Short mmCIF file of C-alpha atoms in Angstrom, two decimals:
data_model
loop_
_atom_site.label_atom_id
_atom_site.label_comp_id
_atom_site.label_asym_id
_atom_site.label_seq_id
_atom_site.Cartn_x
_atom_site.Cartn_y
_atom_site.Cartn_z
CA UNK A 1 -11.33 -136.76 -24.00
CA UNK A 2 -9.99 -139.15 -26.65
CA UNK A 3 -6.29 -139.85 -26.42
CA UNK A 4 -4.12 -139.10 -29.51
CA UNK A 5 -0.66 -140.57 -29.94
CA UNK A 6 2.15 -139.74 -32.38
CA UNK A 7 2.78 -142.53 -34.92
CA UNK A 8 5.75 -142.73 -37.30
CA UNK A 9 5.35 -145.02 -40.31
CA UNK A 10 8.33 -147.42 -40.39
CA UNK A 11 8.08 -147.68 -44.19
CA UNK A 12 8.24 -143.98 -45.20
CA UNK A 13 9.10 -142.30 -41.84
CA UNK A 14 6.06 -140.01 -42.11
CA UNK A 15 4.66 -138.73 -38.82
CA UNK A 16 0.96 -138.98 -37.95
CA UNK A 17 -1.23 -138.10 -34.99
CA UNK A 18 -3.66 -140.95 -34.36
CA UNK A 19 -6.77 -141.25 -32.20
CA UNK A 20 -8.61 -144.56 -31.85
CA UNK A 21 -12.24 -144.68 -33.10
CA UNK A 22 -14.94 -144.47 -30.42
CA UNK A 23 -17.83 -146.90 -30.10
CA UNK A 24 -20.50 -147.01 -27.41
CA UNK A 25 -20.16 -149.79 -24.84
CA UNK A 26 -23.18 -151.99 -24.19
CA UNK A 27 -23.77 -149.82 -21.08
CA UNK A 28 -23.92 -146.72 -23.30
CA UNK A 29 -20.60 -145.14 -22.31
CA UNK A 30 -18.32 -143.99 -25.17
CA UNK A 31 -15.28 -146.24 -25.33
CA UNK A 32 -12.05 -146.29 -27.33
CA UNK A 33 -9.22 -148.80 -26.99
CA UNK A 34 -6.47 -147.32 -24.76
CA UNK A 35 -3.41 -146.79 -26.95
CA UNK A 36 0.06 -147.83 -25.84
CA UNK A 37 2.09 -144.69 -26.55
CA UNK A 38 5.53 -146.26 -26.18
CA UNK A 39 5.02 -149.16 -28.58
CA UNK A 40 6.02 -148.74 -32.25
CA UNK A 41 3.34 -149.40 -34.90
CA UNK A 42 3.43 -152.76 -36.64
CA UNK A 43 2.95 -153.02 -40.41
CA UNK A 44 0.14 -155.43 -41.33
CA UNK A 45 1.20 -157.95 -43.96
CA UNK A 46 -1.10 -160.85 -43.03
CA UNK A 47 -4.47 -160.78 -41.28
CA UNK A 48 -5.83 -163.26 -38.76
CA UNK A 49 -8.94 -163.19 -36.56
CA UNK A 50 -6.82 -162.95 -33.39
CA UNK A 51 -4.87 -159.93 -34.65
CA UNK A 52 -7.99 -158.05 -35.85
CA UNK A 53 -9.54 -157.81 -32.37
CA UNK A 54 -8.32 -156.67 -28.96
CA UNK A 55 -9.72 -156.99 -25.45
CA UNK A 56 -10.89 -153.68 -23.94
CA UNK A 57 -12.34 -152.95 -20.49
CA UNK A 58 -15.01 -150.28 -20.12
CA UNK A 59 -14.07 -147.97 -17.20
CA UNK A 60 -17.73 -147.17 -16.59
CA UNK A 61 -19.14 -150.69 -16.15
CA UNK A 62 -15.97 -152.82 -15.97
CA UNK A 63 -17.15 -155.23 -18.66
CA UNK A 64 -14.56 -156.66 -21.03
CA UNK A 65 -15.21 -157.46 -24.66
CA UNK A 66 -13.60 -157.76 -28.04
CA UNK A 67 -13.03 -154.47 -29.94
CA UNK A 68 -11.68 -153.80 -33.46
CA UNK A 69 -7.84 -153.54 -33.41
CA UNK A 70 -6.89 -149.84 -34.09
CA UNK A 71 -5.27 -149.39 -37.49
CA UNK A 72 -3.80 -146.50 -39.42
CA UNK A 73 -3.49 -146.30 -43.20
CA UNK A 74 -0.44 -144.28 -44.29
CA UNK A 75 -0.52 -142.47 -47.66
CA UNK A 76 2.58 -144.51 -48.68
CA UNK A 77 0.34 -147.59 -48.75
CA UNK A 78 1.36 -149.18 -45.48
CA UNK A 79 -1.35 -150.26 -43.00
CA UNK A 80 -0.17 -150.00 -39.43
CA UNK A 81 -1.45 -151.87 -36.39
CA UNK A 82 -1.48 -149.50 -33.34
CA UNK A 83 -0.64 -151.13 -30.03
CA UNK A 84 -3.27 -151.17 -27.29
CA UNK A 85 -2.64 -151.21 -23.56
CA UNK A 86 -3.41 -154.79 -22.41
CA UNK A 87 -6.16 -155.60 -19.93
CA UNK A 88 -4.52 -156.98 -16.76
CA UNK A 89 -7.49 -158.98 -15.49
CA UNK A 90 -8.39 -162.36 -17.10
CA UNK A 91 -10.59 -162.08 -20.19
CA UNK A 92 -14.26 -162.78 -19.75
CA UNK A 93 -16.78 -162.39 -22.50
CA UNK A 94 -20.15 -161.54 -21.03
CA UNK A 95 -22.90 -160.64 -23.40
CA UNK A 96 -25.00 -157.52 -22.94
CA UNK A 97 -28.60 -158.05 -22.03
CA UNK A 98 -30.44 -158.46 -25.34
CA UNK A 99 -32.63 -155.51 -26.16
CA UNK A 100 -36.00 -156.03 -27.80
CA UNK A 101 -36.08 -154.91 -31.40
CA UNK A 102 -39.53 -153.41 -31.88
CA UNK A 103 -40.46 -152.12 -35.35
CA UNK A 104 -42.69 -149.12 -35.91
CA UNK A 105 -46.41 -149.82 -35.62
CA UNK A 106 -47.37 -152.64 -37.98
CA UNK A 107 -49.23 -155.22 -35.93
CA UNK A 108 -48.49 -158.80 -36.95
CA UNK A 109 -52.22 -159.59 -37.01
CA UNK A 110 -52.87 -156.84 -39.58
CA UNK A 111 -50.00 -157.56 -41.94
CA UNK A 112 -50.85 -158.92 -45.38
CA UNK A 113 -49.01 -162.01 -46.56
CA UNK A 114 -45.41 -161.34 -47.45
CA UNK A 115 -44.74 -161.49 -51.19
CA UNK A 116 -41.12 -162.53 -51.77
CA UNK A 117 -38.93 -161.78 -54.79
CA UNK A 118 -36.97 -164.53 -56.49
CA UNK A 119 -33.23 -164.33 -55.72
CA UNK A 120 -30.95 -164.67 -58.73
CA UNK A 121 -28.20 -162.21 -57.80
CA UNK A 122 -26.64 -160.70 -54.70
CA UNK A 123 -28.60 -157.52 -55.38
CA UNK A 124 -31.83 -159.54 -55.41
CA UNK A 125 -30.95 -160.86 -51.93
CA UNK A 126 -30.65 -157.29 -50.60
CA UNK A 127 -33.93 -156.36 -52.29
CA UNK A 128 -35.68 -159.33 -50.71
CA UNK A 129 -34.34 -158.42 -47.23
CA UNK A 130 -35.41 -154.78 -47.68
CA UNK A 131 -38.91 -155.84 -48.68
CA UNK A 132 -39.10 -158.10 -45.64
CA UNK A 133 -38.03 -155.40 -43.20
CA UNK A 134 -40.57 -153.01 -44.69
CA UNK A 135 -43.22 -155.74 -44.31
CA UNK A 136 -42.29 -156.01 -40.64
CA UNK A 137 -42.87 -152.26 -40.21
CA UNK A 138 -39.52 -150.62 -40.97
CA UNK A 139 -41.04 -148.69 -43.86
CA UNK A 140 -38.11 -146.32 -44.44
CA UNK A 141 -35.45 -149.03 -44.95
CA UNK A 142 -33.12 -148.16 -47.87
CA UNK A 143 -29.72 -149.08 -49.20
CA UNK A 144 -27.19 -146.68 -47.63
CA UNK A 145 -25.01 -144.39 -49.73
CA UNK A 146 -21.32 -144.74 -50.58
CA UNK A 147 -20.29 -143.40 -47.17
CA UNK A 148 -21.97 -146.21 -45.25
CA UNK A 149 -20.08 -148.50 -42.88
CA UNK A 150 -18.70 -151.69 -44.36
CA UNK A 151 -21.00 -154.63 -43.77
CA UNK A 152 -24.22 -152.58 -43.67
CA UNK A 153 -26.48 -153.26 -46.66
CA UNK A 154 -29.71 -151.71 -45.41
CA UNK A 155 -30.52 -148.90 -43.00
CA UNK A 156 -33.72 -147.46 -41.56
CA UNK A 157 -35.00 -145.73 -38.44
CA UNK A 158 -33.64 -147.76 -35.51
CA UNK A 159 -32.36 -150.64 -37.63
CA UNK A 160 -29.34 -151.67 -39.71
CA UNK A 161 -29.10 -154.92 -41.65
CA UNK A 162 -26.45 -157.12 -43.18
CA UNK A 163 -27.27 -159.39 -46.12
CA UNK A 164 -24.82 -162.24 -46.78
CA UNK A 165 -25.48 -163.71 -50.25
CA UNK A 166 -22.32 -165.89 -50.24
CA UNK A 167 -22.20 -169.69 -50.20
CA UNK A 168 -20.36 -169.89 -46.87
CA UNK A 169 -22.13 -169.71 -43.47
CA UNK A 170 -22.15 -166.26 -41.98
CA UNK A 171 -19.30 -166.04 -39.47
CA UNK A 172 -18.90 -164.88 -35.86
CA UNK A 173 -16.96 -161.85 -37.08
CA UNK A 174 -19.82 -160.86 -39.40
CA UNK A 175 -22.27 -160.94 -36.51
CA UNK A 176 -20.01 -158.96 -34.17
CA UNK A 177 -19.27 -156.35 -36.85
CA UNK A 178 -23.02 -155.92 -37.41
CA UNK A 179 -23.50 -155.47 -33.68
CA UNK A 180 -20.73 -152.83 -33.50
CA UNK A 181 -22.21 -150.98 -36.47
CA UNK A 182 -25.58 -151.02 -34.77
CA UNK A 183 -24.08 -149.57 -31.60
CA UNK A 184 -22.34 -146.83 -33.55
CA UNK A 185 -25.61 -145.92 -35.30
CA UNK A 186 -27.78 -146.27 -32.15
CA UNK A 187 -29.74 -148.91 -34.03
CA UNK A 188 -30.47 -152.63 -33.79
CA UNK A 189 -28.87 -155.07 -36.20
CA UNK A 190 -30.69 -157.74 -38.24
CA UNK A 191 -28.85 -160.36 -40.28
CA UNK A 192 -29.94 -162.24 -43.42
CA UNK A 193 -27.98 -165.11 -44.91
CA UNK A 194 -28.37 -167.46 -47.83
CA UNK A 195 -26.03 -170.14 -46.48
CA UNK A 196 -26.97 -170.11 -42.80
CA UNK A 197 -24.72 -169.36 -39.84
CA UNK A 198 -21.66 -170.85 -38.14
CA UNK A 199 -22.46 -172.33 -34.73
CA UNK A 200 -20.40 -169.70 -32.89
CA UNK A 201 -22.12 -166.94 -34.87
CA UNK A 202 -25.56 -168.21 -33.79
CA UNK A 203 -24.49 -168.45 -30.16
CA UNK A 204 -23.10 -164.90 -30.19
CA UNK A 205 -26.21 -163.53 -31.94
CA UNK A 206 -28.42 -165.13 -29.28
CA UNK A 207 -26.38 -163.42 -26.55
CA UNK A 208 -26.46 -160.04 -28.31
CA UNK A 209 -30.16 -160.24 -29.17
CA UNK A 210 -29.54 -160.05 -32.94
CA UNK A 211 -32.32 -161.54 -35.10
CA UNK A 212 -30.99 -164.04 -37.65
CA UNK A 213 -32.85 -165.01 -40.81
CA UNK A 214 -32.00 -167.42 -43.59
CA UNK A 215 -33.30 -166.98 -47.15
CA UNK A 216 -33.73 -169.54 -49.93
CA UNK A 217 -33.85 -168.64 -53.61
CA UNK A 218 -37.59 -167.91 -53.37
CA UNK A 219 -36.62 -164.83 -51.33
CA UNK A 220 -38.68 -165.65 -48.23
CA UNK A 221 -36.69 -165.15 -44.99
CA UNK A 222 -37.15 -167.69 -42.21
CA UNK A 223 -36.18 -167.02 -38.55
CA UNK A 224 -33.44 -169.18 -37.04
CA UNK A 225 -33.22 -167.82 -33.46
CA UNK A 226 -35.45 -166.52 -30.68
CA UNK A 227 -34.82 -162.79 -31.34
CA UNK A 228 -35.97 -163.30 -34.95
CA UNK A 229 -39.11 -165.14 -33.79
CA UNK A 230 -39.86 -162.31 -31.37
CA UNK A 231 -39.35 -159.70 -34.08
CA UNK A 232 -41.89 -161.38 -36.35
CA UNK A 233 -44.53 -161.77 -33.67
CA UNK A 234 -44.13 -158.34 -32.08
CA UNK A 235 -47.43 -156.49 -31.89
CA UNK A 236 -47.09 -152.78 -31.05
#
């Protein structure tokens, strides 16, 4: 049962009942950060990478990993950081065993040549990624509706994808957010980027089994890690 804690906004003194969001652990067990009931909420005025993530231990498999810091948005406009019970053991960051991402039947040997679309806008980049995933065999890939999770640009049966059309390398946080969204949707994540990936993002993606692709302005994705190579050559 998910724990709920009373939270009083320090700005407007309004009372709330808060329950942390649940995500599946890599072992499959549902997991929510354990809330620290006695600690007052902290208004968020400045964000940093360290403050946006907390260490959580899964009681089922004992693994520790980084989890999104619980937050509560008050109607008065304040955003509150909810305290989490700290993990007593030293932090370790093992990666789950990478799972093979196998598309629906579309044998590599029988695929026609991929026909890319020229990328001129961010929307073109998403279109090119969608066409590529369909070419791989994920024929029902579409852009999700307005209620989709942030950071998910494409969704299909068993797959979610993020498309980064910016001029900065895709970050570690982007990769981990994609992985968490995939866990929440019981789907595998695939990432596309125009500017490549930060070194730590590539390392983390390798450990999580997330295929990474880069795209140039011709709209033709190229694999940049082993999971992406495996995805392209999978014959089902």
